[in-house]
Short mmCIF file of C-alpha atoms in Angstrom, two decimals:
data_model
loop_
_atom_site.label_atom_id
_atom_site.label_comp_id
_atom_site.label_asym_id
_atom_site.label_seq_id
_atom_site.Cartn_x
_atom_site.Cartn_y
_atom_site.Cartn_z
CA UNK A 46 32.58 33.89 -6.56
CA UNK A 47 29.63 35.63 -4.82
CA UNK A 48 27.46 34.15 -6.47
CA UNK A 49 28.62 30.57 -6.10
CA UNK A 50 29.12 31.22 -2.51
CA UNK A 51 25.21 31.90 -2.14
CA UNK A 52 24.47 29.04 -3.82
CA UNK A 53 26.35 26.85 -1.11
CA UNK A 54 24.93 28.89 1.56
CA UNK A 55 21.62 28.27 0.07
CA UNK A 56 21.91 24.44 -0.41
CA UNK A 57 23.35 24.02 3.21
CA UNK A 58 20.12 25.93 4.14
CA UNK A 59 18.19 23.15 2.62
CA UNK A 60 19.98 20.44 3.62
CA UNK A 61 18.35 21.80 7.22
CA UNK A 62 14.87 22.90 6.27
CA UNK A 63 13.81 19.84 4.21
CA UNK A 64 14.82 17.02 7.35
CA UNK A 65 12.95 19.55 9.44
CA UNK A 66 9.73 19.64 7.44
CA UNK A 67 10.06 15.54 7.13
CA UNK A 68 10.06 15.60 10.97
CA UNK A 69 7.15 18.24 11.45
CA UNK A 70 4.46 15.24 11.21
CA UNK A 71 3.15 14.24 14.79
CA UNK A 72 2.01 10.44 15.44
CA UNK A 73 -1.25 9.94 13.29
CA UNK A 74 -4.61 11.15 14.72
CA UNK A 75 -7.42 8.78 13.49
CA UNK A 76 -10.29 11.22 14.31
CA UNK A 77 -8.34 13.75 12.28
CA UNK A 78 -7.89 11.35 9.25
CA UNK A 79 -11.40 10.22 9.29
CA UNK A 80 -12.06 13.76 8.16
CA UNK A 81 -9.65 13.84 5.73
CA UNK A 82 -10.67 10.61 4.03
CA UNK A 83 -13.29 12.12 1.82
CA UNK A 84 -11.14 11.22 -1.28
CA UNK A 85 -10.26 8.08 0.08
CA UNK A 86 -13.57 6.64 0.83
CA UNK A 87 -15.11 6.61 -2.55
CA UNK A 88 -13.16 3.61 -3.64
CA UNK A 89 -11.76 1.84 -0.45
CA UNK A 90 -14.61 1.51 1.31
CA UNK A 91 -16.94 0.02 -1.55
CA UNK A 92 -16.38 -3.56 -1.06
CA UNK A 93 -15.34 -5.31 -4.31
CA UNK A 94 -15.19 -1.50 -5.92
CA UNK A 95 -13.24 -2.20 -8.93
CA UNK A 96 -10.61 0.16 -10.74
CA UNK A 97 -9.96 0.24 -14.57
CA UNK A 98 -6.10 1.01 -14.60
CA UNK A 99 -4.12 -0.21 -15.61
CA UNK A 100 -6.42 -3.14 -15.64
CA UNK A 101 -9.94 -3.82 -14.54
CA UNK A 102 -9.06 -5.36 -10.76
CA UNK A 103 -10.42 -4.58 -7.09
CA UNK A 104 -8.80 -1.74 -5.33
CA UNK A 105 -7.08 -3.22 -2.01
CA UNK A 106 -8.53 -3.44 1.03
CA UNK A 107 -7.03 -1.09 3.72
CA UNK A 108 -8.69 -1.01 6.48
CA UNK A 109 -6.59 -2.81 9.11
CA UNK A 110 -3.48 -2.12 7.09
CA UNK A 111 -0.19 -1.69 8.91
CA UNK A 112 -0.21 2.29 9.28
CA UNK A 113 3.33 2.66 8.62
CA UNK A 114 2.80 0.65 5.15
CA UNK A 115 0.04 3.07 4.37
CA UNK A 116 2.44 5.83 4.98
CA UNK A 117 5.32 4.40 2.97
CA UNK A 118 2.20 3.96 -0.04
CA UNK A 119 1.38 7.02 -0.58
CA UNK A 120 5.08 8.52 0.35
CA UNK A 121 5.75 6.32 -2.74
CA UNK A 122 2.69 7.61 -5.13
CA UNK A 123 3.60 11.03 -4.00
CA UNK A 124 7.31 10.67 -5.18
CA UNK A 125 6.67 9.08 -8.13
CA UNK A 126 8.10 5.95 -7.53
CA UNK A 127 4.87 4.09 -7.74
CA UNK A 128 3.35 5.24 -11.07
CA UNK A 129 -0.53 5.55 -10.90
CA UNK A 130 -2.05 8.75 -12.28
CA UNK A 131 -4.95 8.64 -9.62
CA UNK A 132 -3.12 7.64 -6.81
CA UNK A 133 -0.05 10.07 -7.34
CA UNK A 134 -2.63 12.88 -7.74
CA UNK A 135 -4.56 12.41 -4.75
CA UNK A 136 -0.93 11.71 -3.13
CA UNK A 137 0.89 14.29 -3.95
CA UNK A 138 -1.18 17.55 -1.97
CA UNK A 139 -0.85 15.46 1.05
CA UNK A 140 1.51 16.27 3.95
CA UNK A 141 3.29 14.11 6.23
CA UNK A 142 1.01 14.78 9.09
CA UNK A 143 -2.28 14.45 6.11
CA UNK A 144 -0.32 10.81 5.62
CA UNK A 145 0.07 9.78 8.94
CA UNK A 146 -3.67 10.88 10.32
CA UNK A 147 -5.14 9.08 7.12
CA UNK A 148 -3.04 5.59 8.05
CA UNK A 149 -3.97 5.94 11.56
CA UNK A 150 -7.84 6.12 10.47
CA UNK A 151 -7.47 2.97 8.38
CA UNK A 152 -5.05 0.88 10.37
CA UNK A 153 -7.82 1.09 13.16
CA UNK A 154 -10.83 1.11 10.93
CA UNK A 155 -13.04 -2.16 11.92
CA UNK A 156 -10.85 -3.16 14.42
CA UNK A 157 -13.54 -3.20 17.25
CA UNK A 158 -15.51 -5.67 14.86
CA UNK A 159 -15.05 -8.96 17.89
CA UNK A 160 -13.50 -11.16 14.99
CA UNK A 161 -10.58 -13.66 16.09
CA UNK A 162 -6.90 -12.93 14.83
CA UNK A 163 -5.73 -14.51 12.37
CA UNK A 164 -3.27 -17.76 13.68
CA UNK A 165 0.24 -17.23 13.81
CA UNK A 166 0.82 -19.58 10.85
CA UNK A 167 -0.89 -20.19 7.31
CA UNK A 168 -4.13 -21.40 8.27
CA UNK A 169 -4.38 -22.76 4.39
CA UNK A 170 -1.57 -25.03 3.49
CA UNK A 171 -0.84 -24.09 -0.11
CA UNK A 172 -0.79 -26.62 -2.95
CA UNK A 173 2.55 -28.08 -4.09
CA UNK A 174 3.28 -25.70 -6.94
CA UNK A 175 2.69 -22.48 -4.94
CA UNK A 176 4.67 -23.89 -1.86
CA UNK A 177 7.71 -24.29 -4.18
CA UNK A 178 7.18 -20.06 -5.42
CA UNK A 179 6.48 -19.18 -1.75
CA UNK A 180 9.93 -20.46 -0.76
CA UNK A 181 11.73 -19.02 -3.97
CA UNK A 182 10.12 -15.81 -3.12
CA UNK A 183 11.04 -16.70 0.52
CA UNK A 184 8.00 -13.99 1.40
CA UNK A 185 7.70 -15.47 4.87
CA UNK A 186 10.73 -13.74 5.52
CA UNK A 187 9.31 -10.65 5.19
CA UNK A 188 5.42 -10.91 5.57
CA UNK A 189 5.18 -13.23 8.27
CA UNK A 190 4.36 -16.75 8.29
CA UNK A 191 0.98 -16.66 8.35
CA UNK A 192 1.56 -13.25 5.55
CA UNK A 193 -0.26 -11.02 8.42
CA UNK A 194 2.22 -9.99 10.66
CA UNK A 195 5.30 -8.63 9.23
CA UNK A 196 8.50 -8.37 10.39
CA UNK A 197 8.41 -4.81 9.91
CA UNK A 198 4.93 -2.55 9.62
CA UNK A 199 6.51 -0.62 6.91
CA UNK A 200 5.62 -3.51 5.09
CA UNK A 201 2.15 -4.91 3.95
CA UNK A 202 -0.24 -7.82 5.57
CA UNK A 203 -0.89 -10.03 2.48
CA UNK A 204 -3.14 -11.99 3.88
CA UNK A 205 -6.95 -11.77 2.27
CA UNK A 206 -5.96 -8.75 -0.28
CA UNK A 207 -7.87 -9.18 -2.90
CA UNK A 208 -6.04 -11.47 -5.88
CA UNK A 209 -6.18 -9.27 -8.76
CA UNK A 210 -4.82 -6.33 -6.75
CA UNK A 211 -2.03 -8.23 -5.35
CA UNK A 212 -1.49 -9.48 -9.13
CA UNK A 213 -1.54 -6.18 -10.67
CA UNK A 214 0.46 -4.99 -8.01
CA UNK A 215 3.52 -7.51 -8.26
CA UNK A 216 3.87 -7.07 -12.36
CA UNK A 217 3.73 -3.62 -11.20
CA UNK A 218 7.65 -4.01 -9.84
CA UNK A 219 8.41 -6.12 -13.67
CA UNK A 220 7.36 -2.50 -15.26
CA UNK A 221 10.28 -0.64 -16.81
CA UNK A 222 10.42 2.66 -18.79
CA UNK A 223 6.41 2.93 -18.58
CA UNK A 224 5.66 6.84 -17.38
CA UNK A 225 1.79 5.39 -16.37
CA UNK A 226 2.54 2.13 -14.55
CA UNK A 227 5.70 0.73 -12.64
CA UNK A 228 6.72 -0.17 -9.06
CA UNK A 229 10.21 0.88 -7.84
CA UNK A 230 11.71 -0.70 -4.63
CA UNK A 231 14.41 -2.85 -5.03
CA UNK A 232 13.77 -5.91 -2.85
CA UNK A 233 9.82 -6.33 -4.56
CA UNK A 234 11.21 -6.01 -7.90
CA UNK A 235 14.03 -8.75 -7.41
CA UNK A 236 11.77 -10.52 -6.01
CA UNK A 237 8.83 -10.40 -8.10
CA UNK A 238 11.15 -10.42 -11.68
CA UNK A 239 11.67 -14.03 -11.92
CA UNK A 240 8.17 -14.99 -12.19
CA UNK A 241 5.26 -15.46 -14.91
CA UNK A 242 2.36 -13.91 -14.65
CA UNK A 243 1.00 -16.91 -14.06
CA UNK A 244 2.92 -18.03 -11.35
CA UNK A 245 2.38 -14.28 -9.66
CA UNK A 246 -1.61 -15.16 -10.27
CA UNK A 247 -1.14 -18.34 -8.31
CA UNK A 248 0.66 -16.58 -5.36
CA UNK A 249 -1.64 -13.61 -5.76
CA UNK A 250 -5.01 -16.27 -4.89
CA UNK A 251 -2.99 -18.11 -2.27
CA UNK A 252 -2.46 -14.63 -0.33
CA UNK A 253 -6.23 -14.34 -0.55
CA UNK A 254 -7.30 -17.21 0.50
CA UNK A 255 -5.92 -16.55 3.77
CA UNK A 256 -7.70 -14.94 6.87
CA UNK A 257 -6.19 -11.71 7.69
CA UNK A 258 -6.39 -8.42 9.26
CA UNK A 259 -7.15 -6.18 5.86
CA UNK A 260 -10.77 -6.18 5.06
CA UNK A 261 -13.32 -3.16 3.50
CA UNK A 262 -15.06 -1.48 5.87
CA UNK A 263 -18.14 -0.35 3.89
CA UNK A 264 -19.35 4.02 4.22
CA UNK A 265 -22.44 4.36 5.21
CA UNK A 266 -24.53 6.85 3.08
CA UNK A 267 -26.66 7.88 5.88
CA UNK A 268 -24.51 9.44 8.70
CA UNK A 269 -23.41 12.90 6.88
CA UNK A 270 -20.14 14.18 6.71
CA UNK A 271 -19.49 11.97 10.11
CA UNK A 272 -19.78 8.88 8.18
CA UNK A 273 -17.85 6.09 10.13
#
């Protein structure tokens, strides 16, 4: 009986401690994030850099991406909801504060380039076959009419993202029972699974054709530790 009581008390204590730890993260600090980005710049700051897992594709552009989405993605890799050995190894040791700082850094990186803001609606009209797929998936309802202004910042900006990365990401939502590949998100799983791989490629190519905020800001190899 005493053992059961002790276990109950420990469970209650853990229930209080875990939410408190999750709330310890302060708003992200871009300067701090810059100093923590050493594990990121070797892929995400090289234009058109290609990964080879689970197939050859360009790593995503994350400069200019929504900070809340970057935190959400890193959290999913840390929890295993996104299966990717390399990204999980990178995300697992990150604290909530580390993620917030990295997200603040990348979400603001390159924003002082003076480029015009993307239009409020999609600048490129899709061909009929793609328009049908967009309507079926109802992508704009979450990612915005220009696919660059999601209704919630925890959703990603798609406009201008690499098509081959988007294709691999969409396929991951269709993947089950693979310990190394797959993504667990009920909304995206329900959206992607009715489509063939060719249809996913058409959607991904259209999103890449649109003007958007996401970009790759090259690393300077000549400024030492503070290379940005």
